Coordinates of C-alpha atoms in Angstrom, one line a residue:
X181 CA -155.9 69.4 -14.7
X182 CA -159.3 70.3 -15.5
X183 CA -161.4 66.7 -17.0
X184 CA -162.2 66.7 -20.8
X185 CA -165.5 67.8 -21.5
X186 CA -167.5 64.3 -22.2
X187 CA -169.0 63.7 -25.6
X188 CA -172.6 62.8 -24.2
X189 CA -172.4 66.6 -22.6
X190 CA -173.6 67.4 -25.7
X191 CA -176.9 65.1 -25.5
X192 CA -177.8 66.6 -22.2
X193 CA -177.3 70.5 -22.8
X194 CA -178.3 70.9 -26.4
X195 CA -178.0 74.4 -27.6
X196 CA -177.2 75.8 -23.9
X197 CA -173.7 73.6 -24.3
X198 CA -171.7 76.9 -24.7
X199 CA -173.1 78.2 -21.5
X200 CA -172.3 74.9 -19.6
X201 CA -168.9 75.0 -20.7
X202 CA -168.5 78.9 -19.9
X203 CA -169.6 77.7 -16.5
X204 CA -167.6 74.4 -15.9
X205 CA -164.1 77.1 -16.8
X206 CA -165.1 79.3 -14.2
X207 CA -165.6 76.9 -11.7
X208 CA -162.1 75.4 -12.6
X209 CA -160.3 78.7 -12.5
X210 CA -162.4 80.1 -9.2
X211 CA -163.7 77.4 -7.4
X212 CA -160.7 76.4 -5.0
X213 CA -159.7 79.7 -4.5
X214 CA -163.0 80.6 -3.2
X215 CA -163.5 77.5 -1.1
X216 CA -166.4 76.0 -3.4
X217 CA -164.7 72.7 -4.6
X218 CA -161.2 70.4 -3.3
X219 CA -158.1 70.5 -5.3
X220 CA -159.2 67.2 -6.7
X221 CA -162.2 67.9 -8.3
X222 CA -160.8 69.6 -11.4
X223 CA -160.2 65.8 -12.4
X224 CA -164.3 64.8 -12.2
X225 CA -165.6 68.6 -12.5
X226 CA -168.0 67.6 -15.7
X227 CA -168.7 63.7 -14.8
X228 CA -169.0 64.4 -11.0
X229 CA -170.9 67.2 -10.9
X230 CA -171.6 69.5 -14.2
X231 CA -173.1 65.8 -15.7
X232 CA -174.4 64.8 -12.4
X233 CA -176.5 67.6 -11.7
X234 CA -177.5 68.1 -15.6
X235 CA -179.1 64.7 -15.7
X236 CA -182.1 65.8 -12.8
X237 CA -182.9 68.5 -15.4
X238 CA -186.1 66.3 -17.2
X239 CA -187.9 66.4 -13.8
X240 CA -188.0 69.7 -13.5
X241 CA -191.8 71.4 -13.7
X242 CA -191.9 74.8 -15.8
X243 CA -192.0 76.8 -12.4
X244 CA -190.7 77.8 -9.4
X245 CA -187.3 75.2 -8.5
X246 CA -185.2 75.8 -4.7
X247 CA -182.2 74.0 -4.7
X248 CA -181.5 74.5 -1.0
X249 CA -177.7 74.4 0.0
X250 CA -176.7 75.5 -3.6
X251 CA -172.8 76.0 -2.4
X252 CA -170.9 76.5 -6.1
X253 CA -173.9 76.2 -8.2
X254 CA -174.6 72.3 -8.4
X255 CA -177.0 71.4 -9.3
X256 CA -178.6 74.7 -9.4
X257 CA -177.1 76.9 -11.8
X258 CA -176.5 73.6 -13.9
X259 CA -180.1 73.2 -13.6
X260 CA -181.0 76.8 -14.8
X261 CA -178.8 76.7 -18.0
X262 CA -180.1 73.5 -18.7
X263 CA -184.2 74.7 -18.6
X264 CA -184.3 78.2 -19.1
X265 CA -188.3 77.6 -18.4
X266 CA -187.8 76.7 -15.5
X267 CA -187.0 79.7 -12.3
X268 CA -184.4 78.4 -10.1
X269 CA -183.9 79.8 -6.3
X270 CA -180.6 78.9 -5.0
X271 CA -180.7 79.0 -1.1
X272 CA -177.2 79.1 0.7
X273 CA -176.5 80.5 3.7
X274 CA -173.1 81.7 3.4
X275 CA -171.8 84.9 1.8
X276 CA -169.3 84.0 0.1
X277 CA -171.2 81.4 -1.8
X278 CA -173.7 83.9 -2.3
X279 CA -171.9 86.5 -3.5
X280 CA -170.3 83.6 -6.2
X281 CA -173.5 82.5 -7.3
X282 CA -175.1 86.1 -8.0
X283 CA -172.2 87.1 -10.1
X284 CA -171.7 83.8 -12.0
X285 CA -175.4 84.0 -13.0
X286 CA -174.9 87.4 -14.1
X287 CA -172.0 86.1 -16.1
X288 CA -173.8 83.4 -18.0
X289 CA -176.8 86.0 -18.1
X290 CA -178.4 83.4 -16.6
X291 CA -182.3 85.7 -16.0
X292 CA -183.7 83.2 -14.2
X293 CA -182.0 82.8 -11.1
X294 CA -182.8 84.1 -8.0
X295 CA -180.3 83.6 -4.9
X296 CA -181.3 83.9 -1.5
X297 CA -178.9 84.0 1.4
X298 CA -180.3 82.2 4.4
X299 CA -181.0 78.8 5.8
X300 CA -183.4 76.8 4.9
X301 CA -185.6 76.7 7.8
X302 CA -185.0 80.4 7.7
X303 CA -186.6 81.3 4.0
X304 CA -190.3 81.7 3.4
X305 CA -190.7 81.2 -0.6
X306 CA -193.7 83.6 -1.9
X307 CA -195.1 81.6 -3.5
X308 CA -194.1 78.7 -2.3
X309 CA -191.8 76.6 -4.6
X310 CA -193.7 74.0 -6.8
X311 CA -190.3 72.3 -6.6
X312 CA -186.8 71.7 -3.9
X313 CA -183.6 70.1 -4.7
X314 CA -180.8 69.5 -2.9
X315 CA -177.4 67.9 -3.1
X316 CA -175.1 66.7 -0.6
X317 CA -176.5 68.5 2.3
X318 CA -178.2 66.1 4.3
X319 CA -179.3 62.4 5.6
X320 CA -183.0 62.2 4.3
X321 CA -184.2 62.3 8.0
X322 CA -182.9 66.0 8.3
X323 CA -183.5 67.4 4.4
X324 CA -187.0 66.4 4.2
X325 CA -188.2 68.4 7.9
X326 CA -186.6 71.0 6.3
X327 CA -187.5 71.3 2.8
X328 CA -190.2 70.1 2.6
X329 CA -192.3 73.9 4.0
X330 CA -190.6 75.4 0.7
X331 CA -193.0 73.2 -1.4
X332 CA -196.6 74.4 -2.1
X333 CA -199.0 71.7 -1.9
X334 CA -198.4 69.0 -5.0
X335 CA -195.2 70.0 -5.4
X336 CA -192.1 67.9 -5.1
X337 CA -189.2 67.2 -3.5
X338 CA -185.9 66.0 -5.8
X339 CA -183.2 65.2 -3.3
X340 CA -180.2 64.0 -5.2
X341 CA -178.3 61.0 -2.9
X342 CA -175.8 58.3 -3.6
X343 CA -175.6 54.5 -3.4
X344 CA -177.0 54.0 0.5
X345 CA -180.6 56.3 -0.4
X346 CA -182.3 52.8 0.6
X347 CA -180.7 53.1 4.0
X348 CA -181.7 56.5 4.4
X349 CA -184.9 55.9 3.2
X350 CA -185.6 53.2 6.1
X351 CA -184.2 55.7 8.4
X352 CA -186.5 59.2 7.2
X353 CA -189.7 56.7 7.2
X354 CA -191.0 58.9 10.4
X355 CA -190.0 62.0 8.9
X356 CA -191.5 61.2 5.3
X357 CA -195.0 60.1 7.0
X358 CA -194.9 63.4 9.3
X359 CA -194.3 65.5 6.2
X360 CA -197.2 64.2 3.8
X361 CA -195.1 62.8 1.1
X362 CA -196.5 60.5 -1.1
X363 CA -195.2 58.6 -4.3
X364 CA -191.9 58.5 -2.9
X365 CA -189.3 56.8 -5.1
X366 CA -186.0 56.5 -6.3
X367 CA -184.8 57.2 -9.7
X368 CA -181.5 56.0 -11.2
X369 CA -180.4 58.5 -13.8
X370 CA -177.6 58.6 -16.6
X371 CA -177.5 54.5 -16.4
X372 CA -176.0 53.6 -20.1
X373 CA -174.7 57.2 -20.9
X374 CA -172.6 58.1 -18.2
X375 CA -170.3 56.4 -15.9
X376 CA -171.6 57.3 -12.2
X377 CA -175.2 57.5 -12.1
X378 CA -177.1 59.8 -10.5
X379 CA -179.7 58.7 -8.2
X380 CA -182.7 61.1 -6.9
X381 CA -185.4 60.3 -4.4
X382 CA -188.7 61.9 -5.9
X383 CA -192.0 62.2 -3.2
X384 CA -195.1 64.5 -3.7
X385 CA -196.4 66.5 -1.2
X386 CA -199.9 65.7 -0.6
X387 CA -202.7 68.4 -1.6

């Protein structure tokens, strides 16, 4: 059974709330059948990941936003209702996903989207992106090597992660210095509003 939409869903959508919700059914009805989400995330769809993804939408710059691996749509076509100033690329690799994320942007009339079938490593934003998300791709140590050409100098990367981003952290340190990121920290998102945080780690890639 598909979660209750949460009151606070409200707060973080504004007027686009209509358009989250038009979203959040289609995933529900299509999402299993087309191998985008498990059979038990009906139960969490809007605090797991409609919410989840929503809350990284203040960080975004007015500009050019890859959200590389961008699978159903989270957090990317969450993140393109929620700041229609803001031009998201969604970079997935396989068709399927693709061909779901094309036509549920059309459906939402969702104008700025553009999706991109490839792999990361294989897509060569022009311009390059003033910012890259991701979510559930990758360990730090392989998401930052590879995001981290999309990103035009002093731009940012916004990799959403869960509870062990210290770990990974320690582990990326090579990765992070070899890159030319700088600022790097970790944001904790949603505490006091929503029941699981969201946590991001935020670095700047040096001019």
């Amino acid at each position: 059974m598909l979660e209750q939409e949460p009151a606070y869903a409200a707060e973080l959508f504004g007027d686009r709330l209509d358009q989250a919700r038009a979203f959040t059914a289609d995933l529900a009805q299509y999402g299993e059948e087309r191998g985008l989400i498990g059979p038990l995330e009906l139960e969490r769809l809007w605090s797991r990941h409609v919410v989840n993804s929503a809350l990284v939408a203040p960080l975004l710059m007015p500009g050019r936003v890859g959200d590389v691996g961008s699978g159903a749509g989270l957090p990317g076509l969450v993140l393109a209702i929620a700041r229609p100033d803001a031009h998201l690329v969604l970079i997935e690799p396989m068709e399927r996903r693709t061909d779901w994320l094309t036509e549920e942007a059309e459906r939402l009339g969702l104008t700025n989207v553009t999706v991109v079938r490839g792999r990361a490593e294989d897509v060569t934003p022009d311009p390059l992106l003033d910012q890259v998300t991701a979510r559930a791709v990758s360990a730090l140590s392989k998401l930052v090597p590879l995001c981290v050409p999309l990103v035009r100098p002093g731009g940012e990367v916004l990799f959403m992660k869960g509870a062990r981003v210290q770990e990974e952290i320690a582990a990326a340190e090579k990765a992070i210095r070899k890159a030319r990121l700088r600022d790097a920290e970790v944001l904790v998102l949603g505490e006091g509003i929503v029941p699981e945080v969201t946590r991001v780690f935020r670095a700047r890639l040096t001019d």
